[in-house]
């Protein structure tokens, strides 16, 4: 269409501002479209499932049996870490007379009573369903948690687990090294048949964010509000909750 005379007579600086805005909009669109997402990998505990408070209660109660108080200063170091690594951190912090296996066995007795009541994180079901069913993206879970705990965690959470095409656990043979190494995310991407560089990942822990980043994925961090945001420098975006995720920023259908 022809430009109107009123447009042609507009002040030069306004025309310059208009063309700058149009160019900026095009540039932002090109940047967002440069990344074509083909798969999704989710962390589980603290990202999709509100299980971290359950782990925290079990750890607090067990440490209290030995006359100590587990504080956040110690607790935040174990979030997202492999089970034995987390156990070792607590054992060393309080000089507990337990091996890693003994600690995890005693803690497991409490967790097995708590896991069946685990609830989804806010908006987790909506995000999973949207990406899997509306966007038609293959989805997987990459969790440091051991596989024998999955049955208890998914008892009331079929809406989270059923859309998953693969679930990789920290004690699976394909995971030679736990987070922050990329092994578990690479295994998850392989399980759904997608190049990890074409996957997005959702994580709540610094070690998990680093693992997904090292796997080549675009990473969305959804940290506990008590966590320092500076610990998530490897994340492509930090969200206060899953509600803040905007699929349209990736060229996907919006909620």
JSON list of C-alpha atoms in Angstrom, two decimals:
[
{"chain": "A", "resi": 1, "resn": "UNK", "atom": "CA", "xyz": [0.00, 0.00, 0.00]},
{"chain": "A", "resi": 2, "resn": "UNK", "atom": "CA", "xyz": [1.03, 3.60, -0.65]},
{"chain": "A", "resi": 3, "resn": "UNK", "atom": "CA", "xyz": [2.28, 5.70, 2.25]},
{"chain": "A", "resi": 4, "resn": "UNK", "atom": "CA", "xyz": [-0.14, 8.47, 3.16]},
{"chain": "A", "resi": 5, "resn": "UNK", "atom": "CA", "xyz": [0.90, 12.09, 2.79]},
{"chain": "A", "resi": 6, "resn": "UNK", "atom": "CA", "xyz": [0.50, 12.54, 6.55]},
{"chain": "A", "resi": 7, "resn": "UNK", "atom": "CA", "xyz": [3.04, 9.75, 7.11]},
{"chain": "A", "resi": 8, "resn": "UNK", "atom": "CA", "xyz": [5.49, 11.35, 4.67]},
{"chain": "A", "resi": 9, "resn": "UNK", "atom": "CA", "xyz": [5.16, 14.71, 6.38]},
{"chain": "A", "resi": 10, "resn": "UNK", "atom": "CA", "xyz": [5.91, 13.32, 9.83]},
{"chain": "A", "resi": 11, "resn": "UNK", "atom": "CA", "xyz": [9.00, 14.74, 11.56]},
{"chain": "A", "resi": 12, "resn": "UNK", "atom": "CA", "xyz": [12.22, 12.94, 10.69]},
{"chain": "A", "resi": 13, "resn": "UNK", "atom": "CA", "xyz": [12.92, 11.93, 14.29]},
{"chain": "A", "resi": 14, "resn": "UNK", "atom": "CA", "xyz": [9.52, 10.26, 14.57]},
{"chain": "A", "resi": 15, "resn": "UNK", "atom": "CA", "xyz": [10.11, 8.32, 11.37]},
{"chain": "A", "resi": 16, "resn": "UNK", "atom": "CA", "xyz": [13.51, 7.26, 12.66]},
{"chain": "A", "resi": 17, "resn": "UNK", "atom": "CA", "xyz": [11.95, 6.07, 15.92]},
{"chain": "A", "resi": 18, "resn": "UNK", "atom": "CA", "xyz": [9.30, 4.13, 14.01]},
{"chain": "A", "resi": 19, "resn": "UNK", "atom": "CA", "xyz": [11.81, 2.36, 11.79]},
{"chain": "A", "resi": 20, "resn": "UNK", "atom": "CA", "xyz": [14.03, 1.62, 14.82]},
{"chain": "A", "resi": 21, "resn": "UNK", "atom": "CA", "xyz": [11.09, 0.04, 16.64]},
{"chain": "A", "resi": 22, "resn": "UNK", "atom": "CA", "xyz": [10.20, -2.06, 13.62]},
{"chain": "A", "resi": 23, "resn": "UNK", "atom": "CA", "xyz": [13.81, -3.19, 13.21]},
{"chain": "A", "resi": 24, "resn": "UNK", "atom": "CA", "xyz": [14.09, -4.06, 16.91]},
{"chain": "A", "resi": 25, "resn": "UNK", "atom": "CA", "xyz": [10.88, -6.06, 16.78]},
{"chain": "A", "resi": 26, "resn": "UNK", "atom": "CA", "xyz": [12.12, -7.98, 13.75]},
{"chain": "A", "resi": 27, "resn": "UNK", "atom": "CA", "xyz": [15.48, -8.63, 15.44]},
{"chain": "A", "resi": 28, "resn": "UNK", "atom": "CA", "xyz": [13.83, -9.99, 18.60]},
{"chain": "A", "resi": 29, "resn": "UNK", "atom": "CA", "xyz": [11.60, -12.22, 16.49]},
{"chain": "A", "resi": 30, "resn": "UNK", "atom": "CA", "xyz": [14.57, -13.53, 14.54]},
{"chain": "A", "resi": 31, "resn": "UNK", "atom": "CA", "xyz": [16.47, -14.28, 17.76]},
{"chain": "A", "resi": 32, "resn": "UNK", "atom": "CA", "xyz": [13.54, -16.17, 19.28]},
{"chain": "A", "resi": 33, "resn": "UNK", "atom": "CA", "xyz": [13.00, -18.14, 16.07]},
{"chain": "A", "resi": 34, "resn": "UNK", "atom": "CA", "xyz": [16.69, -19.01, 15.76]},
{"chain": "A", "resi": 35, "resn": "UNK", "atom": "CA", "xyz": [16.16, -21.67, 18.45]},
{"chain": "A", "resi": 36, "resn": "UNK", "atom": "CA", "xyz": [13.73, -24.38, 17.37]},
{"chain": "A", "resi": 37, "resn": "UNK", "atom": "CA", "xyz": [12.61, -26.42, 20.36]},
{"chain": "A", "resi": 38, "resn": "UNK", "atom": "CA", "xyz": [11.92, -30.09, 19.60]},
{"chain": "A", "resi": 39, "resn": "UNK", "atom": "CA", "xyz": [11.95, -31.67, 23.06]},
{"chain": "A", "resi": 40, "resn": "UNK", "atom": "CA", "xyz": [11.54, -30.95, 26.77]},
{"chain": "A", "resi": 41, "resn": "UNK", "atom": "CA", "xyz": [13.36, -32.34, 29.80]},
{"chain": "A", "resi": 42, "resn": "UNK", "atom": "CA", "xyz": [12.06, -31.67, 33.30]},
{"chain": "A", "resi": 43, "resn": "UNK", "atom": "CA", "xyz": [13.72, -32.10, 36.65]},
{"chain": "A", "resi": 44, "resn": "UNK", "atom": "CA", "xyz": [11.25, -33.68, 39.06]},
{"chain": "A", "resi": 45, "resn": "UNK", "atom": "CA", "xyz": [11.61, -32.77, 42.74]},
{"chain": "A", "resi": 46, "resn": "UNK", "atom": "CA", "xyz": [11.12, -29.05, 43.31]},
{"chain": "A", "resi": 47, "resn": "UNK", "atom": "CA", "xyz": [10.36, -28.43, 39.63]},
{"chain": "A", "resi": 48, "resn": "UNK", "atom": "CA", "xyz": [7.32, -30.55, 38.81]},
{"chain": "A", "resi": 49, "resn": "UNK", "atom": "CA", "xyz": [6.70, -32.21, 42.17]},
{"chain": "A", "resi": 50, "resn": "UNK", "atom": "CA", "xyz": [6.62, -30.41, 45.51]},
{"chain": "A", "resi": 51, "resn": "UNK", "atom": "CA", "xyz": [8.84, -33.04, 47.10]},
{"chain": "A", "resi": 52, "resn": "UNK", "atom": "CA", "xyz": [11.67, -30.91, 48.45]},
{"chain": "A", "resi": 53, "resn": "UNK", "atom": "CA", "xyz": [9.76, -30.08, 51.68]},
{"chain": "A", "resi": 54, "resn": "UNK", "atom": "CA", "xyz": [9.37, -33.85, 52.19]},
{"chain": "A", "resi": 55, "resn": "UNK", "atom": "CA", "xyz": [13.10, -34.43, 51.79]},
{"chain": "A", "resi": 56, "resn": "UNK", "atom": "CA", "xyz": [13.75, -31.50, 54.10]},
{"chain": "A", "resi": 57, "resn": "UNK", "atom": "CA", "xyz": [11.47, -32.89, 56.82]},
{"chain": "A", "resi": 58, "resn": "UNK", "atom": "CA", "xyz": [13.12, -36.32, 56.60]},
{"chain": "A", "resi": 59, "resn": "UNK", "atom": "CA", "xyz": [16.60, -34.79, 56.78]},
{"chain": "A", "resi": 60, "resn": "UNK", "atom": "CA", "xyz": [15.68, -32.46, 59.65]},
{"chain": "A", "resi": 61, "resn": "UNK", "atom": "CA", "xyz": [14.13, -35.29, 61.68]},
{"chain": "A", "resi": 62, "resn": "UNK", "atom": "CA", "xyz": [17.08, -37.61, 61.12]},
{"chain": "A", "resi": 63, "resn": "UNK", "atom": "CA", "xyz": [19.70, -35.02, 62.00]},
{"chain": "A", "resi": 64, "resn": "UNK", "atom": "CA", "xyz": [17.68, -34.12, 65.11]},
{"chain": "A", "resi": 65, "resn": "UNK", "atom": "CA", "xyz": [17.97, -37.72, 66.32]},
{"chain": "A", "resi": 66, "resn": "UNK", "atom": "CA", "xyz": [21.68, -37.04, 66.76]},
{"chain": "A", "resi": 67, "resn": "UNK", "atom": "CA", "xyz": [21.17, -33.74, 68.59]},
{"chain": "A", "resi": 68, "resn": "UNK", "atom": "CA", "xyz": [21.72, -31.37, 65.68]},
{"chain": "A", "resi": 69, "resn": "UNK", "atom": "CA", "xyz": [19.62, -28.83, 63.80]},
{"chain": "A", "resi": 70, "resn": "UNK", "atom": "CA", "xyz": [19.72, -28.89, 60.01]},
{"chain": "A", "resi": 71, "resn": "UNK", "atom": "CA", "xyz": [19.71, -25.31, 58.76]},
{"chain": "A", "resi": 72, "resn": "UNK", "atom": "CA", "xyz": [19.28, -23.82, 55.31]},
{"chain": "A", "resi": 73, "resn": "UNK", "atom": "CA", "xyz": [23.00, -23.07, 55.06]},
{"chain": "A", "resi": 74, "resn": "UNK", "atom": "CA", "xyz": [23.65, -26.81, 54.84]},
{"chain": "A", "resi": 75, "resn": "UNK", "atom": "CA", "xyz": [20.36, -27.84, 53.26]},
{"chain": "A", "resi": 76, "resn": "UNK", "atom": "CA", "xyz": [20.65, -25.70, 50.13]},
{"chain": "A", "resi": 77, "resn": "UNK", "atom": "CA", "xyz": [23.92, -27.39, 49.19]},
{"chain": "A", "resi": 78, "resn": "UNK", "atom": "CA", "xyz": [22.25, -30.77, 48.68]},
{"chain": "A", "resi": 79, "resn": "UNK", "atom": "CA", "xyz": [19.28, -29.73, 46.54]},
{"chain": "A", "resi": 80, "resn": "UNK", "atom": "CA", "xyz": [19.54, -31.37, 43.14]},
{"chain": "A", "resi": 81, "resn": "UNK", "atom": "CA", "xyz": [22.64, -33.36, 44.04]},
{"chain": "A", "resi": 82, "resn": "UNK", "atom": "CA", "xyz": [22.89, -37.15, 43.66]},
{"chain": "A", "resi": 83, "resn": "UNK", "atom": "CA", "xyz": [21.49, -39.02, 46.68]},
{"chain": "A", "resi": 84, "resn": "UNK", "atom": "CA", "xyz": [24.84, -40.22, 48.03]},
{"chain": "A", "resi": 85, "resn": "UNK", "atom": "CA", "xyz": [26.47, -36.83, 47.52]},
{"chain": "A", "resi": 86, "resn": "UNK", "atom": "CA", "xyz": [23.71, -35.14, 49.50]},
{"chain": "A", "resi": 87, "resn": "UNK", "atom": "CA", "xyz": [23.99, -37.70, 52.26]},
{"chain": "A", "resi": 88, "resn": "UNK", "atom": "CA", "xyz": [27.74, -37.20, 52.48]},
{"chain": "A", "resi": 89, "resn": "UNK", "atom": "CA", "xyz": [27.33, -33.41, 52.77]},
{"chain": "A", "resi": 90, "resn": "UNK", "atom": "CA", "xyz": [25.01, -33.80, 55.77]},
{"chain": "A", "resi": 91, "resn": "UNK", "atom": "CA", "xyz": [27.09, -36.55, 57.40]},
{"chain": "A", "resi": 92, "resn": "UNK", "atom": "CA", "xyz": [30.23, -34.43, 57.17]},
{"chain": "A", "resi": 93, "resn": "UNK", "atom": "CA", "xyz": [28.48, -31.22, 58.29]},
{"chain": "A", "resi": 94, "resn": "UNK", "atom": "CA", "xyz": [27.36, -32.82, 61.59]},
{"chain": "A", "resi": 95, "resn": "UNK", "atom": "CA", "xyz": [29.92, -35.62, 61.98]},
{"chain": "A", "resi": 96, "resn": "UNK", "atom": "CA", "xyz": [27.16, -38.21, 62.01]},
{"chain": "A", "resi": 97, "resn": "UNK", "atom": "CA", "xyz": [28.23, -41.79, 62.84]},
{"chain": "A", "resi": 98, "resn": "UNK", "atom": "CA", "xyz": [26.62, -43.13, 59.66]},
{"chain": "A", "resi": 99, "resn": "UNK", "atom": "CA", "xyz": [27.72, -44.29, 56.23]},
{"chain": "A", "resi": 100, "resn": "UNK", "atom": "CA", "xyz": [25.99, -42.84, 53.19]},
{"chain": "A", "resi": 101, "resn": "UNK", "atom": "CA", "xyz": [24.01, -46.05, 52.77]},
{"chain": "A", "resi": 102, "resn": "UNK", "atom": "CA", "xyz": [22.93, -46.07, 56.44]},
{"chain": "A", "resi": 103, "resn": "UNK", "atom": "CA", "xyz": [21.86, -42.44, 56.27]},
{"chain": "A", "resi": 104, "resn": "UNK", "atom": "CA", "xyz": [19.78, -42.98, 53.13]},
{"chain": "A", "resi": 105, "resn": "UNK", "atom": "CA", "xyz": [18.19, -46.13, 54.52]},
{"chain": "A", "resi": 106, "resn": "UNK", "atom": "CA", "xyz": [17.11, -44.41, 57.74]},
{"chain": "A", "resi": 107, "resn": "UNK", "atom": "CA", "xyz": [15.86, -41.34, 55.85]},
{"chain": "A", "resi": 108, "resn": "UNK", "atom": "CA", "xyz": [14.06, -43.58, 53.38]},
{"chain": "A", "resi": 109, "resn": "UNK", "atom": "CA", "xyz": [11.87, -45.00, 56.14]},
{"chain": "A", "resi": 110, "resn": "UNK", "atom": "CA", "xyz": [10.40, -41.53, 56.65]},
{"chain": "A", "resi": 111, "resn": "UNK", "atom": "CA", "xyz": [10.22, -40.64, 52.96]},
{"chain": "A", "resi": 112, "resn": "UNK", "atom": "CA", "xyz": [8.28, -43.77, 52.08]},
{"chain": "A", "resi": 113, "resn": "UNK", "atom": "CA", "xyz": [5.51, -42.53, 54.38]},
{"chain": "A", "resi": 114, "resn": "UNK", "atom": "CA", "xyz": [5.57, -39.03, 52.88]},
{"chain": "A", "resi": 115, "resn": "UNK", "atom": "CA", "xyz": [5.98, -39.57, 49.12]},
{"chain": "A", "resi": 116, "resn": "UNK", "atom": "CA", "xyz": [2.43, -40.85, 48.44]},
{"chain": "A", "resi": 117, "resn": "UNK", "atom": "CA", "xyz": [1.11, -37.43, 49.50]},
{"chain": "A", "resi": 118, "resn": "UNK", "atom": "CA", "xyz": [3.45, -35.42, 47.26]},
{"chain": "A", "resi": 119, "resn": "UNK", "atom": "CA", "xyz": [1.61, -32.76, 45.25]},
{"chain": "A", "resi": 120, "resn": "UNK", "atom": "CA", "xyz": [2.43, -31.05, 41.93]},
{"chain": "A", "resi": 121, "resn": "UNK", "atom": "CA", "xyz": [4.21, -27.70, 41.98]},
{"chain": "A", "resi": 122, "resn": "UNK", "atom": "CA", "xyz": [1.98, -24.73, 41.05]},
{"chain": "A", "resi": 123, "resn": "UNK", "atom": "CA", "xyz": [1.09, -24.75, 37.33]},
{"chain": "A", "resi": 124, "resn": "UNK", "atom": "CA", "xyz": [3.24, -27.85, 36.71]},
{"chain": "A", "resi": 125, "resn": "UNK", "atom": "CA", "xyz": [0.38, -29.96, 35.34]},
{"chain": "A", "resi": 126, "resn": "UNK", "atom": "CA", "xyz": [-0.66, -27.15, 33.00]},
{"chain": "A", "resi": 127, "resn": "UNK", "atom": "CA", "xyz": [2.87, -26.71, 31.64]},
{"chain": "A", "resi": 128, "resn": "UNK", "atom": "CA", "xyz": [3.38, -30.45, 31.10]},
{"chain": "A", "resi": 129, "resn": "UNK", "atom": "CA", "xyz": [0.02, -30.90, 29.37]},
{"chain": "A", "resi": 130, "resn": "UNK", "atom": "CA", "xyz": [0.51, -27.84, 27.18]},
{"chain": "A", "resi": 131, "resn": "UNK", "atom": "CA", "xyz": [3.98, -28.79, 25.97]},
{"chain": "A", "resi": 132, "resn": "UNK", "atom": "CA", "xyz": [3.14, -32.48, 25.51]},
{"chain": "A", "resi": 133, "resn": "UNK", "atom": "CA", "xyz": [-0.42, -32.31, 24.20]},
{"chain": "A", "resi": 134, "resn": "UNK", "atom": "CA", "xyz": [-0.83, -28.89, 22.59]},
{"chain": "A", "resi": 135, "resn": "UNK", "atom": "CA", "xyz": [2.73, -28.31, 21.38]},
{"chain": "A", "resi": 136, "resn": "UNK", "atom": "CA", "xyz": [3.18, -32.03, 20.63]},
{"chain": "A", "resi": 137, "resn": "UNK", "atom": "CA", "xyz": [6.72, -32.06, 22.06]},
{"chain": "A", "resi": 138, "resn": "UNK", "atom": "CA", "xyz": [8.27, -35.28, 23.42]},
{"chain": "A", "resi": 139, "resn": "UNK", "atom": "CA", "xyz": [8.88, -34.84, 27.14]},
{"chain": "A", "resi": 140, "resn": "UNK", "atom": "CA", "xyz": [11.15, -36.57, 29.63]},
{"chain": "A", "resi": 141, "resn": "UNK", "atom": "CA", "xyz": [12.08, -36.39, 33.30]},
{"chain": "A", "resi": 142, "resn": "UNK", "atom": "CA", "xyz": [15.71, -36.30, 34.48]},
{"chain": "A", "resi": 143, "resn": "UNK", "atom": "CA", "xyz": [15.79, -36.74, 38.25]},
{"chain": "A", "resi": 144, "resn": "UNK", "atom": "CA", "xyz": [18.60, -37.42, 40.71]},
{"chain": "A", "resi": 145, "resn": "UNK", "atom": "CA", "xyz": [16.07, -39.38, 42.75]},
{"chain": "A", "resi": 146, "resn": "UNK", "atom": "CA", "xyz": [16.39, -43.17, 42.78]},
{"chain": "A", "resi": 147, "resn": "UNK", "atom": "CA", "xyz": [14.00, -45.25, 40.72]},
{"chain": "A", "resi": 148, "resn": "UNK", "atom": "CA", "xyz": [12.46, -47.20, 43.60]},
{"chain": "A", "resi": 149, "resn": "UNK", "atom": "CA", "xyz": [10.93, -43.95, 44.87]},
{"chain": "A", "resi": 150, "resn": "UNK", "atom": "CA", "xyz": [9.08, -43.22, 41.62]},
{"chain": "A", "resi": 151, "resn": "UNK", "atom": "CA", "xyz": [6.18, -45.60, 42.26]},
{"chain": "A", "resi": 152, "resn": "UNK", "atom": "CA", "xyz": [5.35, -43.77, 45.50]},
{"chain": "A", "resi": 153, "resn": "UNK", "atom": "CA", "xyz": [5.75, -40.31, 43.96]},
{"chain": "A", "resi": 154, "resn": "UNK", "atom": "CA", "xyz": [3.49, -41.00, 41.01]},
{"chain": "A", "resi": 155, "resn": "UNK", "atom": "CA", "xyz": [0.66, -42.64, 42.97]},
{"chain": "A", "resi": 156, "resn": "UNK", "atom": "CA", "xyz": [-1.45, -39.45, 42.91]},
{"chain": "A", "resi": 157, "resn": "UNK", "atom": "CA", "xyz": [0.38, -37.64, 40.12]},
{"chain": "A", "resi": 158, "resn": "UNK", "atom": "CA", "xyz": [-0.52, -39.38, 36.90]},
{"chain": "A", "resi": 159, "resn": "UNK", "atom": "CA", "xyz": [-1.13, -35.99, 35.25]},
{"chain": "A", "resi": 160, "resn": "UNK", "atom": "CA", "xyz": [2.58, -35.24, 35.63]},
{"chain": "A", "resi": 161, "resn": "UNK", "atom": "CA", "xyz": [4.00, -38.64, 34.76]},
{"chain": "A", "resi": 162, "resn": "UNK", "atom": "CA", "xyz": [1.66, -40.03, 32.10]},
{"chain": "A", "resi": 163, "resn": "UNK", "atom": "CA", "xyz": [2.67, -37.57, 29.32]},
{"chain": "A", "resi": 164, "resn": "UNK", "atom": "CA", "xyz": [6.36, -38.45, 29.77]},
{"chain": "A", "resi": 165, "resn": "UNK", "atom": "CA", "xyz": [7.98, -40.55, 27.06]},
{"chain": "A", "resi": 166, "resn": "UNK", "atom": "CA", "xyz": [11.01, -41.27, 29.25]},
{"chain": "A", "resi": 167, "resn": "UNK", "atom": "CA", "xyz": [12.09, -41.01, 32.89]},
{"chain": "A", "resi": 168, "resn": "UNK", "atom": "CA", "xyz": [15.80, -41.14, 33.72]},
{"chain": "A", "resi": 169, "resn": "UNK", "atom": "CA", "xyz": [16.76, -41.60, 37.39]},
{"chain": "A", "resi": 170, "resn": "UNK", "atom": "CA", "xyz": [19.99, -40.93, 39.22]},
{"chain": "A", "resi": 171, "resn": "UNK", "atom": "CA", "xyz": [20.69, -44.62, 39.82]},
{"chain": "A", "resi": 172, "resn": "UNK", "atom": "CA", "xyz": [20.11, -45.72, 36.21]},
{"chain": "A", "resi": 173, "resn": "UNK", "atom": "CA", "xyz": [23.11, -47.38, 34.56]},
{"chain": "A", "resi": 174, "resn": "UNK", "atom": "CA", "xyz": [23.21, -44.75, 31.80]},
{"chain": "A", "resi": 175, "resn": "UNK", "atom": "CA", "xyz": [23.96, -42.07, 34.38]},
{"chain": "A", "resi": 176, "resn": "UNK", "atom": "CA", "xyz": [27.64, -42.49, 35.12]},
{"chain": "A", "resi": 177, "resn": "UNK", "atom": "CA", "xyz": [27.97, -39.10, 36.82]},
{"chain": "A", "resi": 178, "resn": "UNK", "atom": "CA", "xyz": [25.29, -37.12, 38.63]},
{"chain": "A", "resi": 179, "resn": "UNK", "atom": "CA", "xyz": [24.41, -33.45, 38.34]},
{"chain": "A", "resi": 180, "resn": "UNK", "atom": "CA", "xyz": [26.17, -31.02, 37.72]},
{"chain": "A", "resi": 181, "resn": "UNK", "atom": "CA", "xyz": [27.60, -33.35, 35.06]},
{"chain": "A", "resi": 182, "resn": "UNK", "atom": "CA", "xyz": [25.41, -33.46, 31.93]},
{"chain": "A", "resi": 183, "resn": "UNK", "atom": "CA", "xyz": [25.01, -37.26, 31.78]},
{"chain": "A", "resi": 184, "resn": "UNK", "atom": "CA", "xyz": [21.40, -37.45, 32.98]},
{"chain": "A", "resi": 185, "resn": "UNK", "atom": "CA", "xyz": [20.19, -34.76, 30.57]},
{"chain": "A", "resi": 186, "resn": "UNK", "atom": "CA", "xyz": [22.05, -36.30, 27.65]},
{"chain": "A", "resi": 187, "resn": "UNK", "atom": "CA", "xyz": [20.47, -39.66, 28.52]},
{"chain": "A", "resi": 188, "resn": "UNK", "atom": "CA", "xyz": [17.00, -38.08, 28.69]},
{"chain": "A", "resi": 189, "resn": "UNK", "atom": "CA", "xyz": [17.41, -36.40, 25.30]},
{"chain": "A", "resi": 190, "resn": "UNK", "atom": "CA", "xyz": [18.66, -39.66, 23.80]},
{"chain": "A", "resi": 191, "resn": "UNK", "atom": "CA", "xyz": [15.68, -41.54, 25.27]},
{"chain": "A", "resi": 192, "resn": "UNK", "atom": "CA", "xyz": [13.21, -39.28, 23.45]},
{"chain": "A", "resi": 193, "resn": "UNK", "atom": "CA", "xyz": [15.34, -39.20, 20.30]},
{"chain": "A", "resi": 194, "resn": "UNK", "atom": "CA", "xyz": [16.03, -35.46, 20.28]},
{"chain": "A", "resi": 195, "resn": "UNK", "atom": "CA", "xyz": [19.28, -33.56, 19.87]},
{"chain": "A", "resi": 196, "resn": "UNK", "atom": "CA", "xyz": [19.95, -32.03, 23.33]},
{"chain": "A", "resi": 197, "resn": "UNK", "atom": "CA", "xyz": [20.75, -28.72, 21.65]},
{"chain": "A", "resi": 198, "resn": "UNK", "atom": "CA", "xyz": [17.14, -28.64, 20.49]},
{"chain": "A", "resi": 199, "resn": "UNK", "atom": "CA", "xyz": [15.72, -29.27, 23.97]},
{"chain": "A", "resi": 200, "resn": "UNK", "atom": "CA", "xyz": [14.59, -26.95, 26.71]},
{"chain": "A", "resi": 201, "resn": "UNK", "atom": "CA", "xyz": [15.08, -27.94, 30.34]},
{"chain": "A", "resi": 202, "resn": "UNK", "atom": "CA", "xyz": [13.36, -26.91, 33.56]},
{"chain": "A", "resi": 203, "resn": "UNK", "atom": "CA", "xyz": [15.35, -27.07, 36.80]},
{"chain": "A", "resi": 204, "resn": "UNK", "atom": "CA", "xyz": [15.15, -25.75, 40.36]},
{"chain": "A", "resi": 205, "resn": "UNK", "atom": "CA", "xyz": [18.74, -26.36, 41.53]},
{"chain": "A", "resi": 206, "resn": "UNK", "atom": "CA", "xyz": [22.09, -24.77, 40.61]},
{"chain": "A", "resi": 207, "resn": "UNK", "atom": "CA", "xyz": [23.65, -28.18, 39.96]},
{"chain": "A", "resi": 208, "resn": "UNK", "atom": "CA", "xyz": [20.75, -29.16, 37.73]},
{"chain": "A", "resi": 209, "resn": "UNK", "atom": "CA", "xyz": [20.89, -25.91, 35.79]},
{"chain": "A", "resi": 210, "resn": "UNK", "atom": "CA", "xyz": [24.60, -26.41, 35.21]},
{"chain": "A", "resi": 211, "resn": "UNK", "atom": "CA", "xyz": [24.04, -30.02, 34.11]},
{"chain": "A", "resi": 212, "resn": "UNK", "atom": "CA", "xyz": [21.41, -29.05, 31.55]},
{"chain": "A", "resi": 213, "resn": "UNK", "atom": "CA", "xyz": [23.53, -26.14, 30.34]},
{"chain": "A", "resi": 214, "resn": "UNK", "atom": "CA", "xyz": [26.52, -28.43, 29.87]},
{"chain": "A", "resi": 215, "resn": "UNK", "atom": "CA", "xyz": [24.28, -30.78, 27.88]},
{"chain": "A", "resi": 216, "resn": "UNK", "atom": "CA", "xyz": [23.66, -27.91, 25.48]},
{"chain": "A", "resi": 217, "resn": "UNK", "atom": "CA", "xyz": [20.02, -27.27, 26.40]},
{"chain": "A", "resi": 218, "resn": "UNK", "atom": "CA", "xyz": [18.22, -23.98, 26.82]},
{"chain": "A", "resi": 219, "resn": "UNK", "atom": "CA", "xyz": [17.60, -23.87, 30.57]},
{"chain": "A", "resi": 220, "resn": "UNK", "atom": "CA", "xyz": [14.77, -22.34, 32.58]},
{"chain": "A", "resi": 221, "resn": "UNK", "atom": "CA", "xyz": [15.56, -22.10, 36.28]},
{"chain": "A", "resi": 222, "resn": "UNK", "atom": "CA", "xyz": [12.65, -22.17, 38.75]},
{"chain": "A", "resi": 223, "resn": "UNK", "atom": "CA", "xyz": [14.51, -21.85, 42.06]},
{"chain": "A", "resi": 224, "resn": "UNK", "atom": "CA", "xyz": [13.32, -21.96, 45.64]},
{"chain": "A", "resi": 225, "resn": "UNK", "atom": "CA", "xyz": [12.72, -18.37, 46.74]},
{"chain": "A", "resi": 226, "resn": "UNK", "atom": "CA", "xyz": [15.39, -18.82, 49.42]},
{"chain": "A", "resi": 227, "resn": "UNK", "atom": "CA", "xyz": [18.09, -19.55, 46.84]},
{"chain": "A", "resi": 228, "resn": "UNK", "atom": "CA", "xyz": [20.46, -16.79, 45.75]},
{"chain": "A", "resi": 229, "resn": "UNK", "atom": "CA", "xyz": [19.75, -15.93, 42.12]},
{"chain": "A", "resi": 230, "resn": "UNK", "atom": "CA", "xyz": [23.47, -15.47, 41.52]},
{"chain": "A", "resi": 231, "resn": "UNK", "atom": "CA", "xyz": [23.82, -19.26, 41.74]},
{"chain": "A", "resi": 232, "resn": "UNK", "atom": "CA", "xyz": [21.84, -19.63, 38.51]},
{"chain": "A", "resi": 233, "resn": "UNK", "atom": "CA", "xyz": [24.08, -17.73, 36.12]},
{"chain": "A", "resi": 234, "resn": "UNK", "atom": "CA", "xyz": [24.08, -20.64, 33.66]},
{"chain": "A", "resi": 235, "resn": "UNK", "atom": "CA", "xyz": [20.29, -20.39, 33.22]},
{"chain": "A", "resi": 236, "resn": "UNK", "atom": "CA", "xyz": [18.93, -18.79, 30.06]},
{"chain": "A", "resi": 237, "resn": "UNK", "atom": "CA", "xyz": [16.00, -17.47, 32.06]},
{"chain": "A", "resi": 238, "resn": "UNK", "atom": "CA", "xyz": [15.05, -17.45, 35.75]},
{"chain": "A", "resi": 239, "resn": "UNK", "atom": "CA", "xyz": [11.36, -17.83, 36.58]},
{"chain": "A", "resi": 240, "resn": "UNK", "atom": "CA", "xyz": [9.72, -17.15, 39.92]},
{"chain": "A", "resi": 241, "resn": "UNK", "atom": "CA", "xyz": [7.32, -19.99, 39.11]},
{"chain": "A", "resi": 242, "resn": "UNK", "atom": "CA", "xyz": [6.27, -22.09, 36.15]},
{"chain": "A", "resi": 243, "resn": "UNK", "atom": "CA", "xyz": [3.41, -19.63, 35.61]},
{"chain": "A", "resi": 244, "resn": "UNK", "atom": "CA", "xyz": [5.96, -17.18, 34.19]},
{"chain": "A", "resi": 245, "resn": "UNK", "atom": "CA", "xyz": [7.00, -19.48, 31.35]},
{"chain": "A", "resi": 246, "resn": "UNK", "atom": "CA", "xyz": [5.95, -18.04, 27.98]},
{"chain": "A", "resi": 247, "resn": "UNK", "atom": "CA", "xyz": [5.92, -20.74, 25.28]},
{"chain": "A", "resi": 248, "resn": "UNK", "atom": "CA", "xyz": [5.19, -18.11, 22.64]},
{"chain": "A", "resi": 249, "resn": "UNK", "atom": "CA", "xyz": [8.71, -16.71, 23.22]},
{"chain": "A", "resi": 250, "resn": "UNK", "atom": "CA", "xyz": [9.92, -19.94, 21.57]},
{"chain": "A", "resi": 251, "resn": "UNK", "atom": "CA", "xyz": [7.45, -19.76, 18.72]},
{"chain": "A", "resi": 252, "resn": "UNK", "atom": "CA", "xyz": [5.13, -22.25, 20.44]},
{"chain": "A", "resi": 253, "resn": "UNK", "atom": "CA", "xyz": [1.37, -21.87, 21.06]},
{"chain": "A", "resi": 254, "resn": "UNK", "atom": "CA", "xyz": [0.59, -19.79, 24.12]},
{"chain": "A", "resi": 255, "resn": "UNK", "atom": "CA", "xyz": [-1.38, -21.06, 27.10]}
]
